[in-house]
mmCIF file with all atom_site columns, C-alpha atoms in Angstrom:
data_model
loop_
_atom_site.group_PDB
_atom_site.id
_atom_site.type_symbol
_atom_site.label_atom_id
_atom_site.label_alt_id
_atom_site.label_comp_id
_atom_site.label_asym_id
_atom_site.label_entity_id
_atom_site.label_seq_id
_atom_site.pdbx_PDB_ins_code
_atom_site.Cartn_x
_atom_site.Cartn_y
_atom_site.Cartn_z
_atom_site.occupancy
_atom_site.B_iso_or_equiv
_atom_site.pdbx_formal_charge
_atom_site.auth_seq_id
_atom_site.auth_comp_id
_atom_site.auth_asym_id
_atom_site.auth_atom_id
_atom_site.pdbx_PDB_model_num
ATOM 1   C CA . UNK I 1 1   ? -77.731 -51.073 101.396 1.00 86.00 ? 358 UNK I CA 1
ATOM 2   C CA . UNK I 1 2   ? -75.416 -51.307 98.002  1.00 91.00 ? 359 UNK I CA 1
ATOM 3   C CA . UNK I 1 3   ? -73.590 -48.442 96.663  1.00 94.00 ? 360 UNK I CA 1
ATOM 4   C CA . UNK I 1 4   ? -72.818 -48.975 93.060  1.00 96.00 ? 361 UNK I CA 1
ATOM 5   C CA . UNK I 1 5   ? -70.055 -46.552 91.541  1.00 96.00 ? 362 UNK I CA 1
ATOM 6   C CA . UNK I 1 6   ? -69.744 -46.773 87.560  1.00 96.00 ? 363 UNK I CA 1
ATOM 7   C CA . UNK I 1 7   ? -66.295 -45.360 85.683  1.00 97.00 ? 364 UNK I CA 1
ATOM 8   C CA . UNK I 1 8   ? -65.031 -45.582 82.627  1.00 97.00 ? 365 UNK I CA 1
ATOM 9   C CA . UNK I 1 9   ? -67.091 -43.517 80.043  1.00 97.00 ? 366 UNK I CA 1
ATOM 10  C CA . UNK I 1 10  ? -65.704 -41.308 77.986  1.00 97.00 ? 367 UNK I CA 1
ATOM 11  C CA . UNK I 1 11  ? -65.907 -39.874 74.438  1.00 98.00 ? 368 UNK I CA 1
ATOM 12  C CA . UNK I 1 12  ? -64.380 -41.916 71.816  1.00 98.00 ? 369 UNK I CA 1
ATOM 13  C CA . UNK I 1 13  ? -64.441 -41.778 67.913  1.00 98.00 ? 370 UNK I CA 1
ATOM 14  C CA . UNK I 1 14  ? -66.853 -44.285 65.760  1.00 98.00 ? 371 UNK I CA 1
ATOM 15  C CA . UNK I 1 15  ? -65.185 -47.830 65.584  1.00 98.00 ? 372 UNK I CA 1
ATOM 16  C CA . UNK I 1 16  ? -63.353 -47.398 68.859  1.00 98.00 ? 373 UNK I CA 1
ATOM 17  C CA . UNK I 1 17  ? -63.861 -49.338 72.352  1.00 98.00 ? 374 UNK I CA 1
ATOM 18  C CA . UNK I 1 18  ? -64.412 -48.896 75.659  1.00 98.00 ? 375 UNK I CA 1
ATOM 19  C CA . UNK I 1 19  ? -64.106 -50.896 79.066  1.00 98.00 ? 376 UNK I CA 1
ATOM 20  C CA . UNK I 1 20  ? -66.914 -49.563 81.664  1.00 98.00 ? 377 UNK I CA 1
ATOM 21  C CA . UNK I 1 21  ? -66.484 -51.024 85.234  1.00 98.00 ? 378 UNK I CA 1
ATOM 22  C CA . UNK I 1 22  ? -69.050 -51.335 88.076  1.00 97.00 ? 379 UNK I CA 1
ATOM 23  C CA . UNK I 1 23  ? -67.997 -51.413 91.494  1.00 96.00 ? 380 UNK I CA 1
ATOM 24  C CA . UNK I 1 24  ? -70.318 -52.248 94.472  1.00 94.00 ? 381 UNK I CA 1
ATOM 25  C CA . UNK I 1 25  ? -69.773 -51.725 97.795  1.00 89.00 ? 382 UNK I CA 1
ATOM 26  C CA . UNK I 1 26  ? -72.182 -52.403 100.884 1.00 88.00 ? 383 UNK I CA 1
ATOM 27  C CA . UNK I 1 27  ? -74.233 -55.639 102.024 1.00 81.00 ? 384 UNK I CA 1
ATOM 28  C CA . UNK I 1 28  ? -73.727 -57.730 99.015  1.00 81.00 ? 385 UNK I CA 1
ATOM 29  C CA . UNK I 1 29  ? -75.882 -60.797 98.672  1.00 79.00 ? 386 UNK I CA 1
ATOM 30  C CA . UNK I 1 30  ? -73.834 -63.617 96.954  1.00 78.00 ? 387 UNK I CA 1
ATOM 31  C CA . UNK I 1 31  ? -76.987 -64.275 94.843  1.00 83.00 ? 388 UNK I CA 1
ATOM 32  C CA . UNK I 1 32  ? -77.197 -62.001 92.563  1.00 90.00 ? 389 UNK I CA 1
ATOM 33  C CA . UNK I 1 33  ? -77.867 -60.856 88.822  1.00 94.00 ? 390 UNK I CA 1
ATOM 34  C CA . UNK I 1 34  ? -75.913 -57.630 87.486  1.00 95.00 ? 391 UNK I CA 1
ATOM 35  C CA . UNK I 1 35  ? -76.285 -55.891 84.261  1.00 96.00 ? 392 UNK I CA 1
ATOM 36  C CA . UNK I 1 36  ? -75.707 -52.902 82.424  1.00 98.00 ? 393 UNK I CA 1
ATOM 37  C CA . UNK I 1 37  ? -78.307 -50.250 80.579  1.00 98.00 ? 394 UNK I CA 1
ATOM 38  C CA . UNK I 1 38  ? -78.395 -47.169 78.952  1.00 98.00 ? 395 UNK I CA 1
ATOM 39  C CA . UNK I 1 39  ? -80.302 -44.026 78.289  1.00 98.00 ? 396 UNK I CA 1
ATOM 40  C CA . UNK I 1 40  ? -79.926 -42.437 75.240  1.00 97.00 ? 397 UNK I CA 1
ATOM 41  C CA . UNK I 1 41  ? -81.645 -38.872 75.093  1.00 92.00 ? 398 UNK I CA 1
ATOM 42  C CA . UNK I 1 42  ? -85.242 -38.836 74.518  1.00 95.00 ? 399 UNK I CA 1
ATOM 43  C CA . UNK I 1 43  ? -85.834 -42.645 74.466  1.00 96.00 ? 400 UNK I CA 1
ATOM 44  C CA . UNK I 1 44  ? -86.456 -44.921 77.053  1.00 97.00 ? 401 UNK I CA 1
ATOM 45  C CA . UNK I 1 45  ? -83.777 -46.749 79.515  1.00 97.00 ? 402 UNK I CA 1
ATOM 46  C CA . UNK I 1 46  ? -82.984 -50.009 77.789  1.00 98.00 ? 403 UNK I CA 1
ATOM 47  C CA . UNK I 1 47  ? -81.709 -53.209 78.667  1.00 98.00 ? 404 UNK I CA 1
ATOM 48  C CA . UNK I 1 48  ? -77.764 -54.004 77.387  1.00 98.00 ? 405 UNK I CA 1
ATOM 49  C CA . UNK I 1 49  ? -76.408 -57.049 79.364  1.00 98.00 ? 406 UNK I CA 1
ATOM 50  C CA . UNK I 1 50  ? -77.034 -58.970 82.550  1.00 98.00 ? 407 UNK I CA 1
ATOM 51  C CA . UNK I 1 51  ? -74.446 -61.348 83.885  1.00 97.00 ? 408 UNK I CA 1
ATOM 52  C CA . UNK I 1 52  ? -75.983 -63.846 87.137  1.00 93.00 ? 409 UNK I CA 1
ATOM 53  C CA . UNK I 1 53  ? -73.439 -64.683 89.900  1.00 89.00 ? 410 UNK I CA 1
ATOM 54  C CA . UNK I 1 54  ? -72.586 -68.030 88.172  1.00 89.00 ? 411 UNK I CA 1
ATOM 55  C CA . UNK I 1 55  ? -71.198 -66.212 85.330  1.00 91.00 ? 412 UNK I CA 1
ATOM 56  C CA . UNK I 1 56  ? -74.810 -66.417 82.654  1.00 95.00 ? 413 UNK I CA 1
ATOM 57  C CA . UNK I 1 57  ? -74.913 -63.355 80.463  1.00 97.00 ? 414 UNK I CA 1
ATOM 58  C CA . UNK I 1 58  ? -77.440 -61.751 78.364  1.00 97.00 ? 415 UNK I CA 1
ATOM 59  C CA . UNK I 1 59  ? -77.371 -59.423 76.079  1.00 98.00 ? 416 UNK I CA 1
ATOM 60  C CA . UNK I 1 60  ? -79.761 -57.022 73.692  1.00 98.00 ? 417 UNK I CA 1
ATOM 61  C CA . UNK I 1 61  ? -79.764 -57.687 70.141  1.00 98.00 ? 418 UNK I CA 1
ATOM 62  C CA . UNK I 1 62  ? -78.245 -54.450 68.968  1.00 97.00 ? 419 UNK I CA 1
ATOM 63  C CA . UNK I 1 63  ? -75.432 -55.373 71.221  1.00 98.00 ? 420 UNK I CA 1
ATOM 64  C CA . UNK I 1 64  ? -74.384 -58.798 70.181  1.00 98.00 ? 421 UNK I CA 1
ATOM 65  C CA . UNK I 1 65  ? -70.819 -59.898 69.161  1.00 97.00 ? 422 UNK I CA 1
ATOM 66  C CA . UNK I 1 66  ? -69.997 -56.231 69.797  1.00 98.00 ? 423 UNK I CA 1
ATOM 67  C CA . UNK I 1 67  ? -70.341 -56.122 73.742  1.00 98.00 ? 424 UNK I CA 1
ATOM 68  C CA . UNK I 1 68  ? -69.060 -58.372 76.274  1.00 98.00 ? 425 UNK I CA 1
ATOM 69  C CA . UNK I 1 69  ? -69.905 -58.482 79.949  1.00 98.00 ? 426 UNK I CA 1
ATOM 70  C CA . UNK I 1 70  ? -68.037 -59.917 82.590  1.00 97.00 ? 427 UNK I CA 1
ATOM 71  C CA . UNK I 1 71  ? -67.486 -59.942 86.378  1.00 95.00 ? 428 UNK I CA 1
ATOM 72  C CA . UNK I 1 72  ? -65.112 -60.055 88.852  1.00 93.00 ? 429 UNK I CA 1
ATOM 73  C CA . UNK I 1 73  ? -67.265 -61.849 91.997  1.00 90.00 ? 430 UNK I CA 1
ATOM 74  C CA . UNK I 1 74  ? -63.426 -61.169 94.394  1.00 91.00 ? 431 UNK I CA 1
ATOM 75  C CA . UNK I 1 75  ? -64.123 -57.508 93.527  1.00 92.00 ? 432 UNK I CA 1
ATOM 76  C CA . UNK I 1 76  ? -67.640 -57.180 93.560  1.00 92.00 ? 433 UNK I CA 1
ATOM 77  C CA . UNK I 1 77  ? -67.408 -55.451 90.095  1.00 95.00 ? 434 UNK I CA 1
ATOM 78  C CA . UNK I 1 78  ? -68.908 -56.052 86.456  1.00 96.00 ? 435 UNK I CA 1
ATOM 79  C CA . UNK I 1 79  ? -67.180 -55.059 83.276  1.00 98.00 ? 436 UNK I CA 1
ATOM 80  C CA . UNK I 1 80  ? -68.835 -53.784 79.909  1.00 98.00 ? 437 UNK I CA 1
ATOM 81  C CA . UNK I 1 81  ? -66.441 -54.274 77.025  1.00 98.00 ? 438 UNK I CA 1
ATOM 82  C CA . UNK I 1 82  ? -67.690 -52.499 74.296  1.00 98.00 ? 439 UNK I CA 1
ATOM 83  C CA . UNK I 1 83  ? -65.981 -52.567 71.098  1.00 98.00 ? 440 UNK I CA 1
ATOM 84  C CA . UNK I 1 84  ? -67.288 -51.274 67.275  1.00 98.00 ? 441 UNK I CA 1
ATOM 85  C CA . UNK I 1 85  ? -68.643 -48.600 68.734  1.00 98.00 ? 442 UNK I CA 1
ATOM 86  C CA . UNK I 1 86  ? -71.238 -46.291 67.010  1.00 98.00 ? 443 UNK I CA 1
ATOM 87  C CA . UNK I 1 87  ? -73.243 -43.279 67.437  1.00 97.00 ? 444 UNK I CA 1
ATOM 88  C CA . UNK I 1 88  ? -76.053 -45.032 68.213  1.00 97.00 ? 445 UNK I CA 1
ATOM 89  C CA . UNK I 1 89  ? -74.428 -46.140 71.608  1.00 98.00 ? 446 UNK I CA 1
ATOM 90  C CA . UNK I 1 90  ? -73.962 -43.032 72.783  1.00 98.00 ? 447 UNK I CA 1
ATOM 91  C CA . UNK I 1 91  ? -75.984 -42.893 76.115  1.00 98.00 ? 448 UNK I CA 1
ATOM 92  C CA . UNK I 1 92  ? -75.625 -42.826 79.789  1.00 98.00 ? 449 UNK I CA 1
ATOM 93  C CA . UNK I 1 93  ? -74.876 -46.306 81.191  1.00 98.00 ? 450 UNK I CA 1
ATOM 94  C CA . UNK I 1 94  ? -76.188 -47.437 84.660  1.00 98.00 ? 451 UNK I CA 1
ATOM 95  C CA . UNK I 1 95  ? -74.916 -50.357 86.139  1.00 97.00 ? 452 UNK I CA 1
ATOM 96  C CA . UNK I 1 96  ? -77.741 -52.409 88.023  1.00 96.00 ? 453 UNK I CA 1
ATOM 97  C CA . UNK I 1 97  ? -77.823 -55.084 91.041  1.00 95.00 ? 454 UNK I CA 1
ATOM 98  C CA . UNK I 1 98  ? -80.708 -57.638 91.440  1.00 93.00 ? 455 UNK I CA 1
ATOM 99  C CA . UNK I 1 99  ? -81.175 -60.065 94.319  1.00 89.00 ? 456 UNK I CA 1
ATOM 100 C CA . UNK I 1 100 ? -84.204 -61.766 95.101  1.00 80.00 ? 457 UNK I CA 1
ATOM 101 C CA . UNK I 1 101 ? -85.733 -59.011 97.042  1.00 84.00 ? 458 UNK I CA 1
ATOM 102 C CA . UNK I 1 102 ? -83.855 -55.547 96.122  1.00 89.00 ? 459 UNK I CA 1
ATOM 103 C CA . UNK I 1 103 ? -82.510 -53.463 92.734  1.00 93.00 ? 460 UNK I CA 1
ATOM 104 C CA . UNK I 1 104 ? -79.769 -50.989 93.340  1.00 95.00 ? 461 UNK I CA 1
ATOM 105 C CA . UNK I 1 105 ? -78.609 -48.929 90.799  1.00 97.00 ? 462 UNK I CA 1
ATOM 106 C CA . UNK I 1 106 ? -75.427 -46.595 89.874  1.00 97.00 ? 463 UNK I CA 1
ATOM 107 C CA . UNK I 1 107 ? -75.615 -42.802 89.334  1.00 97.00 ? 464 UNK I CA 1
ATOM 108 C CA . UNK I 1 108 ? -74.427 -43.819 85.346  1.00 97.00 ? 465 UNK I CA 1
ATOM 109 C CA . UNK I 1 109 ? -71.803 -42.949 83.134  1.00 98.00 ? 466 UNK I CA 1
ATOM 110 C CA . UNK I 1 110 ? -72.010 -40.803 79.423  1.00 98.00 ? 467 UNK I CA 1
ATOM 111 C CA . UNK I 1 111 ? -70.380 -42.937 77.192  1.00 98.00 ? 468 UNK I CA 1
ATOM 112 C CA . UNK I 1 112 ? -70.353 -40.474 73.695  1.00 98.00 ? 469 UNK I CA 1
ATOM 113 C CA . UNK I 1 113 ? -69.895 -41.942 70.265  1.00 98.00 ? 470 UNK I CA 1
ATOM 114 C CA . UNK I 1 114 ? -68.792 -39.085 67.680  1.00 97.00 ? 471 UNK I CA 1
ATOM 115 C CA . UNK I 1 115 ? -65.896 -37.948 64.982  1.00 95.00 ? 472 UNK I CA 1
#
């Protein structure tokens, strides 16, 4: 079992930034693909970056050159950077783990965009 513990959101003003952190705790694989999403109210949970244990990243469009994810493999934690901030990314962020055979996932942090 993996117990994955997101901090880091807050509110912040349009233009601002953020650092969210993931930490996981448990029966870590070494294999392993983590990533960050979001849930803004009303829509869907969406896809914002994945980073695989080599150090690959991903990352949605509406994201790009504005988010950065990174990970710390010593710590078993991720990082989301996210700078430029706008309403629009004002959501609840999960932080997710993916081996071969399991998904874990965080209890989220509300990350609030707003003047």
């Amino acid at each position: 079992q993996v117990q994955l513990v997101e901090s880091g959101g807050a509110l912040v003003q349009p233009g601002g930034s953020l650092r969210l952190s993931c930490a996981a705790s448990g029966s870590i694989s070494r294999s392993n693909t983590m990533g960050w999403y979001r849930q803004a109210p009303g829509k869907q949970r969406e896809l914002v970056a994945l980073i695989g244990s080599g150090g690959s990243t991903n990352y949605a469009d509406s994201v790009k050159g504005r988010f950065t994810i990174s990970r710390d493999n010593a710590k078993n934690t991720v990082y989301l950077q996210m700078d430029s901030l706008t309403p629009k990314d004002t959501a609840v962020y999960y932080c997710k783990m993916m081996t071969g055979l399991y998904t874990f996932w965080g209890q989220g942090t509300q990350v609030t965009v707003s003047s």
